[in-house]
Coordinates of C-alpha atoms in Angstrom, one line a residue:
X1 CA -20.0 -61.1 45.0
X2 CA -20.1 -62.5 48.5
X3 CA -20.9 -59.1 49.9
X4 CA -23.8 -58.7 47.4
X5 CA -25.2 -62.1 48.5
X6 CA -25.0 -61.1 52.2
X7 CA -26.8 -57.9 51.5
X8 CA -29.6 -59.7 49.6
X9 CA -29.9 -62.3 52.4
X10 CA -30.1 -59.5 55.0
X11 CA -32.9 -57.8 53.0
X12 CA -34.9 -61.0 52.7
X13 CA -34.6 -61.6 56.4
X14 CA -35.8 -58.0 57.2
X15 CA -38.8 -58.6 54.8
X16 CA -39.9 -61.8 56.7
X17 CA -39.5 -60.0 60.1
X18 CA -41.6 -57.1 58.8
X19 CA -44.4 -59.4 57.5
X20 CA -44.4 -61.2 60.8
X21 CA -44.7 -58.0 62.8
X22 CA -47.4 -56.7 60.5
X23 CA -49.5 -59.9 61.0
X24 CA -49.1 -59.8 64.7
X25 CA -50.2 -56.2 65.0
X26 CA -53.8 -57.2 64.2
X27 CA -56.1 -57.7 67.2
X28 CA -56.1 -61.3 68.2
X29 CA -57.4 -63.9 67.8
X30 CA -56.3 -64.2 64.2
X31 CA -58.3 -67.5 63.5
X32 CA -61.3 -67.2 61.2
X33 CA -64.6 -67.4 63.2
X34 CA -68.0 -68.7 62.0
X35 CA -69.2 -65.1 61.4
X36 CA -66.4 -64.2 59.0
X37 CA -67.6 -63.5 55.4
X38 CA -66.6 -66.2 53.0
X39 CA -63.9 -65.2 50.6
X40 CA -65.4 -64.1 47.2
X41 CA -64.1 -65.9 44.1
X42 CA -61.9 -63.7 41.9
X43 CA -64.0 -62.6 38.9
X44 CA -63.0 -64.4 35.7
X45 CA -61.2 -62.3 33.1
X46 CA -63.5 -60.9 30.5
X47 CA -63.2 -62.5 27.0
X48 CA -63.9 -60.8 23.7
X49 CA -65.6 -62.8 21.0
X50 CA -65.6 -61.3 17.5
X51 CA -68.7 -62.1 15.5
X52 CA -68.9 -61.4 11.7
X53 CA -72.1 -61.1 9.8
X54 CA -73.7 -59.4 6.8
X55 CA -77.0 -57.7 6.3
X56 CA -79.0 -54.4 6.3
X57 CA -79.9 -52.0 9.1
X58 CA -82.7 -54.4 9.9
X59 CA -80.3 -57.2 10.5
X60 CA -78.0 -55.0 12.6
X61 CA -81.0 -54.1 14.8
X62 CA -81.8 -57.7 15.3
X63 CA -78.2 -58.6 16.2
X64 CA -78.0 -55.8 18.7
X65 CA -81.2 -57.0 20.4
X66 CA -79.9 -60.5 20.8
X67 CA -76.6 -59.1 22.1
X68 CA -78.4 -57.1 24.7
X69 CA -80.0 -60.3 26.0
X70 CA -76.8 -62.2 25.8
X71 CA -75.0 -59.6 27.9
X72 CA -77.4 -60.1 30.8
X73 CA -76.5 -63.7 31.1
X74 CA -72.8 -63.6 30.1
X75 CA -71.2 -60.6 31.8
X76 CA -67.7 -62.1 31.2
X77 CA -68.1 -62.4 27.4
X78 CA -67.9 -59.2 25.3
X79 CA -69.4 -59.8 21.9
X80 CA -67.9 -57.6 19.2
X81 CA -70.4 -57.4 16.4
X82 CA -68.8 -56.8 13.0
X83 CA -71.1 -56.0 10.1
X84 CA -69.4 -56.6 6.7
X85 CA -70.5 -56.0 3.1
X86 CA -71.7 -59.0 1.2
X87 CA -71.8 -57.8 -2.4
X88 CA -69.8 -59.5 -5.2
X89 CA -68.3 -62.1 -2.8
X90 CA -66.7 -59.4 -0.6
X91 CA -67.8 -61.2 2.6
X92 CA -66.3 -64.6 1.8
X93 CA -63.1 -62.9 0.5
X94 CA -62.8 -61.2 3.9
X95 CA -63.3 -64.4 5.7
X96 CA -60.6 -66.2 3.6
X97 CA -58.2 -63.3 4.1
X98 CA -58.5 -63.3 7.9
X99 CA -58.2 -67.1 8.1
X100 CA -55.1 -67.0 5.9
X101 CA -53.5 -64.4 8.1
X102 CA -54.2 -66.6 11.2
X103 CA -56.5 -63.9 12.7
X104 CA -60.0 -65.1 11.9
X105 CA -63.2 -63.8 13.5
X106 CA -64.3 -66.2 16.3
X107 CA -67.9 -66.6 15.1
X108 CA -68.8 -66.2 11.4
X109 CA -72.1 -66.2 9.5
X110 CA -72.1 -68.5 6.5
X111 CA -74.6 -69.5 3.9
X112 CA -74.0 -71.7 0.8
X113 CA -70.3 -71.1 0.9
X114 CA -70.2 -73.0 4.2
X115 CA -69.3 -76.2 2.3
X116 CA -66.2 -74.7 0.8
X117 CA -65.0 -73.4 4.2
X118 CA -65.7 -76.7 5.9
X119 CA -63.9 -78.7 3.2
X120 CA -60.8 -76.5 3.6
X121 CA -60.7 -77.4 7.3
X122 CA -61.3 -73.8 8.5
X123 CA -64.3 -74.5 10.8
X124 CA -64.6 -76.1 14.2
X125 CA -66.5 -79.4 14.7
X126 CA -69.5 -78.4 17.0
X127 CA -70.6 -82.0 17.6
X128 CA -68.7 -82.4 20.9
X129 CA -70.1 -79.0 22.1
X130 CA -73.6 -80.1 21.3
X131 CA -73.1 -83.4 23.3
X132 CA -71.5 -81.6 26.2
X133 CA -74.4 -79.2 26.7
X134 CA -77.1 -81.7 25.7
X135 CA -78.4 -79.6 22.9
X136 CA -81.4 -81.2 21.3
X137 CA -80.4 -81.0 17.7
X138 CA -83.6 -82.8 16.7
X139 CA -85.6 -79.7 17.7
X140 CA -84.1 -78.0 14.6
X141 CA -85.4 -78.6 11.1
X142 CA -83.4 -81.4 9.7
X143 CA -82.7 -79.6 6.4
X144 CA -81.2 -76.6 8.3
X145 CA -78.9 -78.9 10.2
X146 CA -77.9 -80.9 7.1
X147 CA -77.0 -77.7 5.3
X148 CA -74.3 -77.0 7.9
X149 CA -72.9 -80.5 8.4
X150 CA -69.8 -81.8 6.7
X151 CA -68.9 -85.5 6.6
X152 CA -71.3 -86.3 9.5
X153 CA -70.1 -83.4 11.7
X154 CA -72.2 -80.4 12.6
X155 CA -70.1 -77.3 11.8
X156 CA -72.7 -74.6 11.9
X157 CA -75.7 -73.7 14.0
X158 CA -78.6 -72.6 11.9
X159 CA -79.8 -69.1 12.6
X160 CA -82.4 -68.4 9.9
X161 CA -84.0 -70.5 7.2
X162 CA -86.4 -69.8 4.4
X163 CA -87.9 -71.7 1.5
X164 CA -89.5 -70.6 -1.7
X165 CA -93.2 -69.8 -1.3
X166 CA -95.9 -68.5 -3.6
X167 CA -97.6 -65.2 -2.8
X168 CA -100.9 -64.7 -4.7
X169 CA -103.3 -61.8 -5.3
X170 CA -106.7 -63.1 -3.9
X171 CA -108.5 -60.1 -5.5
X172 CA -107.3 -61.1 -9.0
X173 CA -108.2 -64.8 -8.3
X174 CA -111.7 -63.7 -7.3
X175 CA -112.1 -61.6 -10.4
X176 CA -111.4 -64.6 -12.6
X177 CA -113.3 -67.1 -10.4
X178 CA -110.2 -69.0 -9.8
X179 CA -109.7 -71.4 -6.8
X180 CA -107.1 -70.3 -4.4
X181 CA -103.8 -72.2 -4.4
X182 CA -103.3 -74.8 -1.7
X183 CA -101.1 -77.8 -1.2
X184 CA -102.7 -79.6 -4.2
X185 CA -102.1 -76.7 -6.6
X186 CA -100.1 -78.1 -9.6
X187 CA -97.9 -76.5 -12.2
X188 CA -100.7 -76.9 -14.7
X189 CA -103.0 -75.1 -12.4
X190 CA -100.3 -72.4 -12.1
X191 CA -100.1 -71.9 -15.8
X192 CA -103.9 -71.9 -16.3
X193 CA -104.4 -69.3 -13.6
X194 CA -101.5 -67.1 -15.0
X195 CA -103.1 -67.2 -18.5
X196 CA -106.5 -66.1 -17.2
X197 CA -105.1 -63.3 -15.0
X198 CA -102.8 -61.8 -17.6
X199 CA -104.1 -58.6 -19.2
X200 CA -101.2 -57.0 -21.0
X201 CA -103.1 -54.0 -22.3
X202 CA -103.8 -53.0 -18.7
X203 CA -100.3 -54.0 -17.5
X204 CA -101.4 -57.0 -15.5
X205 CA -99.3 -60.2 -15.6
X206 CA -100.1 -63.6 -14.2
X207 CA -96.6 -64.4 -12.9
X208 CA -93.7 -62.3 -11.6
X209 CA -90.3 -62.4 -13.3
X210 CA -88.4 -65.6 -12.7
X211 CA -84.7 -65.1 -12.3
X212 CA -81.5 -67.2 -12.3
X213 CA -80.9 -67.2 -8.6
X214 CA -80.4 -70.9 -7.7
X215 CA -83.6 -71.3 -5.6
X216 CA -85.6 -69.5 -8.3
X217 CA -84.8 -72.0 -11.1
X218 CA -84.6 -75.0 -8.7
X219 CA -88.2 -74.2 -7.5
X220 CA -89.2 -75.3 -11.0
X221 CA -86.7 -78.0 -11.7
X222 CA -86.8 -80.1 -8.5
X223 CA -90.6 -80.6 -8.3
X224 CA -90.3 -82.2 -11.8
X225 CA -87.8 -84.7 -10.4
X226 CA -84.8 -82.9 -11.8
X227 CA -81.7 -81.7 -10.1
X228 CA -78.5 -79.6 -10.6
X229 CA -76.1 -82.5 -9.7
X230 CA -76.4 -86.1 -8.9
X231 CA -76.8 -87.3 -5.3
X232 CA -73.1 -87.5 -4.5
X233 CA -72.5 -84.2 -6.3
X234 CA -70.0 -85.5 -8.8
X235 CA -72.0 -85.2 -12.0
X236 CA -74.0 -82.5 -13.8
X237 CA -77.7 -83.5 -14.2
X238 CA -79.4 -80.3 -15.2
X239 CA -79.6 -81.7 -18.7
X240 CA -81.9 -84.6 -17.7
X241 CA -85.4 -84.7 -19.2
X242 CA -86.9 -83.9 -15.8
X243 CA -84.7 -80.9 -15.2
X244 CA -85.1 -79.6 -18.8
X245 CA -88.9 -79.8 -18.3
X246 CA -88.7 -77.4 -15.4
X247 CA -86.4 -75.0 -17.3
X248 CA -88.7 -75.1 -20.3
X249 CA -91.7 -74.2 -18.1
X250 CA -89.8 -71.1 -16.9
X251 CA -89.0 -70.1 -20.5
X252 CA -92.5 -70.7 -21.7
X253 CA -94.0 -68.5 -19.0
X254 CA -92.1 -65.5 -20.5
X255 CA -91.9 -66.2 -24.2
X256 CA -94.6 -68.7 -25.1
X257 CA -97.5 -68.0 -22.8
X258 CA -96.4 -64.5 -22.2
X259 CA -97.8 -64.4 -18.7
X260 CA -94.6 -63.1 -17.2
X261 CA -93.0 -59.8 -18.3
X262 CA -90.3 -59.9 -21.0
X263 CA -87.2 -57.9 -20.3
X264 CA -88.4 -54.8 -22.1
X265 CA -91.9 -54.8 -20.4
X266 CA -90.9 -53.9 -16.9
X267 CA -92.4 -50.5 -15.9
X268 CA -89.8 -48.2 -14.3
X269 CA -90.3 -47.4 -10.7
X270 CA -93.4 -49.7 -10.3
X271 CA -93.6 -52.8 -8.1
X272 CA -96.1 -54.9 -10.1
X273 CA -96.8 -57.1 -7.1
X274 CA -97.5 -54.5 -4.4
X275 CA -99.4 -52.4 -6.9
X276 CA -101.8 -55.2 -7.6
X277 CA -100.7 -55.9 -11.2
X278 CA -99.3 -59.4 -10.5
X279 CA -101.3 -62.6 -9.9
X280 CA -98.6 -64.8 -8.4
X281 CA -95.0 -64.4 -7.2
X282 CA -92.7 -67.3 -6.5
X283 CA -90.0 -66.1 -4.2
X284 CA -88.8 -65.9 -0.5
X285 CA -90.7 -65.2 2.7
X286 CA -89.0 -61.7 3.1
X287 CA -91.8 -60.4 0.7
X288 CA -94.3 -61.0 3.5
X289 CA -93.0 -58.1 5.6
X290 CA -92.8 -55.7 2.6
X291 CA -96.3 -56.8 1.5
X292 CA -97.8 -56.2 4.9
X293 CA -96.3 -52.6 4.8
X294 CA -97.0 -51.7 1.2
X295 CA -100.2 -53.5 0.0
X296 CA -103.3 -51.4 0.7
X297 CA -105.7 -52.0 -2.2
X298 CA -106.1 -55.8 -2.6
X299 CA -106.3 -59.0 -0.6
X300 CA -103.4 -61.5 -0.7
X301 CA -102.2 -64.7 0.8
X302 CA -99.4 -67.3 0.5
X303 CA -99.3 -71.0 -0.5
X304 CA -96.6 -73.6 -1.0
X305 CA -95.0 -73.7 -4.5
X306 CA -97.0 -75.8 -6.9
X307 CA -96.8 -79.6 -6.8
X308 CA -94.9 -81.6 -9.3
X309 CA -94.0 -85.3 -9.4
X310 CA -92.2 -84.8 -6.0
X311 CA -92.7 -82.5 -3.1
X312 CA -89.6 -80.4 -3.1
X313 CA -88.9 -76.8 -2.1
X314 CA -85.5 -75.1 -2.3
X315 CA -84.2 -74.0 1.1
X316 CA -81.9 -71.0 1.7
X317 CA -80.5 -70.3 5.1
X318 CA -77.6 -69.1 7.1
X319 CA -75.8 -70.3 10.2
X320 CA -73.1 -69.3 12.7
X321 CA -69.8 -71.3 12.7
X322 CA -66.7 -71.2 14.9
X323 CA -63.5 -70.8 13.1
X324 CA -60.8 -73.4 13.6
X325 CA -58.2 -70.9 14.6
X326 CA -60.4 -69.0 17.1
X327 CA -58.5 -68.4 20.3
X328 CA -61.7 -68.3 22.4
X329 CA -63.6 -71.4 21.3
X330 CA -65.5 -72.0 24.5
X331 CA -66.7 -68.4 24.7
X332 CA -67.5 -68.5 21.0
X333 CA -69.6 -71.6 21.5
X334 CA -71.6 -69.8 24.1
X335 CA -72.3 -67.0 21.6
X336 CA -73.2 -69.3 18.7
X337 CA -75.4 -71.4 21.0
X338 CA -77.3 -68.4 22.4
X339 CA -77.9 -66.7 19.0
X340 CA -79.3 -69.9 17.6
X341 CA -81.0 -71.0 20.8
X342 CA -84.4 -70.2 22.3
X343 CA -83.8 -66.5 23.2
X344 CA -82.1 -65.6 19.9
X345 CA -84.7 -67.5 17.9
X346 CA -87.6 -65.9 19.7
X347 CA -86.3 -62.4 18.8
X348 CA -86.0 -63.6 15.2
X349 CA -89.5 -65.1 15.4
X350 CA -91.1 -61.8 16.6
X351 CA -90.3 -60.3 13.2
X352 CA -92.6 -62.9 11.5
X353 CA -90.2 -63.2 8.6
X354 CA -88.0 -66.2 7.8
X355 CA -88.7 -69.4 9.6
X356 CA -86.8 -69.9 12.9
X357 CA -84.8 -73.2 12.5
X358 CA -85.8 -74.1 16.1
X359 CA -89.1 -76.0 15.5
X360 CA -90.4 -75.3 19.0
X361 CA -90.1 -71.6 18.4
X362 CA -91.4 -71.8 14.8
X363 CA -94.5 -73.5 16.0
X364 CA -95.1 -71.0 18.8
X365 CA -97.5 -68.0 18.9
X366 CA -94.4 -65.8 18.9
X367 CA -93.9 -66.6 15.3
X368 CA -97.3 -67.7 14.0
X369 CA -99.6 -65.1 15.6
X370 CA -99.7 -62.1 13.2
X371 CA -102.4 -60.3 15.2
X372 CA -104.9 -60.5 12.3
X373 CA -102.5 -59.2 9.6
X374 CA -102.2 -60.9 6.2
X375 CA -101.3 -63.5 5.1
X376 CA -104.1 -65.7 6.5
X377 CA -102.1 -68.9 5.6
X378 CA -98.9 -67.8 7.3
X379 CA -98.5 -71.2 8.8
X380 CA -97.9 -72.6 5.3
X381 CA -94.3 -71.5 5.8
X382 CA -93.9 -74.4 8.2
X383 CA -95.1 -76.9 5.5
X384 CA -92.5 -75.6 3.1
X385 CA -89.8 -75.9 5.8
X386 CA -90.6 -79.5 6.4
X387 CA -90.3 -80.4 2.7
X388 CA -87.3 -78.2 2.0
X389 CA -84.1 -79.5 0.4
X390 CA -80.6 -78.1 0.9
X391 CA -78.5 -76.7 -2.0
X392 CA -76.1 -79.1 -3.6
X393 CA -73.1 -77.2 -2.5
X394 CA -69.6 -78.3 -3.3
X395 CA -66.2 -76.9 -2.7
X396 CA -66.6 -75.2 -6.1
X397 CA -70.1 -73.9 -5.4
X398 CA -69.6 -70.3 -6.4
X399 CA -68.0 -71.1 -9.7
X400 CA -70.7 -73.8 -10.6
X401 CA -73.5 -71.4 -9.5
X402 CA -72.1 -68.7 -11.8
X403 CA -71.8 -71.0 -14.8
X404 CA -75.4 -72.3 -14.4
X405 CA -76.7 -68.8 -13.6
X406 CA -75.3 -67.4 -16.8
X407 CA -76.9 -70.3 -18.8
X408 CA -80.3 -69.8 -17.2
X409 CA -80.1 -66.0 -17.8
X410 CA -79.6 -66.7 -21.5
X411 CA -82.6 -69.1 -21.5
X412 CA -84.9 -66.6 -19.8
X413 CA -83.6 -63.2 -21.0
X414 CA -82.9 -63.9 -24.7
X415 CA -85.1 -66.9 -25.3
X416 CA -82.1 -69.0 -26.3
X417 CA -83.0 -72.6 -26.9
X418 CA -82.2 -74.8 -23.9
X419 CA -80.5 -77.5 -26.0
X420 CA -78.0 -74.9 -27.4
X421 CA -77.1 -73.6 -23.9
X422 CA -76.8 -77.0 -22.2
X423 CA -73.7 -78.5 -23.8
X424 CA -71.4 -75.6 -22.8
X425 CA -72.9 -75.4 -19.4
X426 CA -72.3 -79.1 -18.8
X427 CA -68.8 -79.0 -20.1
X428 CA -67.8 -76.1 -17.8
X429 CA -69.5 -77.6 -14.7
X430 CA -68.0 -81.0 -15.3
X431 CA -64.5 -79.4 -15.3
X432 CA -65.3 -77.7 -12.0
X433 CA -66.6 -81.0 -10.5
X434 CA -63.3 -82.7 -11.5
X435 CA -61.4 -79.9 -9.8
X436 CA -63.5 -80.4 -6.7
X437 CA -62.7 -84.1 -6.8
X438 CA -59.0 -83.4 -7.0
X439 CA -59.3 -81.0 -4.0
X440 CA -60.7 -83.9 -2.0
X441 CA -64.3 -82.9 -1.8

């Protein structure tokens, strides 16, 4: 053993001598002079941030455009874009599976299911990040921020926002000498215009089909002063007189006034709106892009949804959150901040579709200037965004939404009386709300 230690000591001594000889072999003087180049900082190790989202090829193209700009400013962050399917809850199921396995994506796109993920403690609180970087959260539409806040903490940065609007056929309105809809257009005006426009023998309807998607029925319920749940989201309130008034209006448009197609009246392979056979369409702003591309034979425009006793417009949106178990939170924040910041929002705005949540971008020519294309009243989207309300999401949102959707389907598709649908709907939703309470909503 002593011999081994002596050999090691000898080798170390020889190494020091060799290093000394090597350093002395360089031309003297060895001191650094003023003309010596400064030592360059060692490049930081590149970090990979995984970013999950859903959508079509159109969404994929947008995401890649934003990534190209991000790469120019953040060479040390490699964003791995992951497009996932979003049918039948597949996206949320994938998110839950990766989180349960302890290997979540770093940045995830979320919509109404945000509340459930936040309540389960799976998302990072972004409030400290906003404060650290002095992000002006007041420049975002309040409703879009509220939709992704949980217990006073911002847990998602809004990327896209939309609210229900009304598209209308100006040519049909002119034909029947009807005043164009504006901010003062009421639901009575809506029904009267629909009745005058409808010409069933010629396949013309006053109003498009109204479905059971939550913004569709809530666009009729909330303006009447009704709601799905009470303010603290603990009680079912869709059976209130105000809410029932909105639901009855929807049913009457189809079965009483017959100004909206009944289930067996839809012509196969024909888009009644773009073909000029529809007077008004209450839906989302994505129809603007398709209308610009496909409408050739008539004039059209948009307006806010009709007025009721209150100014209320359902808002649907999505945002990017950072997962609690992300191993690259600082880099993930840079990604989420960029996508929802000025550059990312300007790329979104250039499409002239859904409203950019960043108000300074939404009010800029990048978004509002359509270059002379319809609709003339494109800026009305901003009025809708200002009065928009967020969905009454709970930890049981999906289940509650399914129960109510099935009930609304029965009311609209089979003309089932509302008072025969409501008791079972209320019973099922009340049970789900109790479960949510037990889970600590």
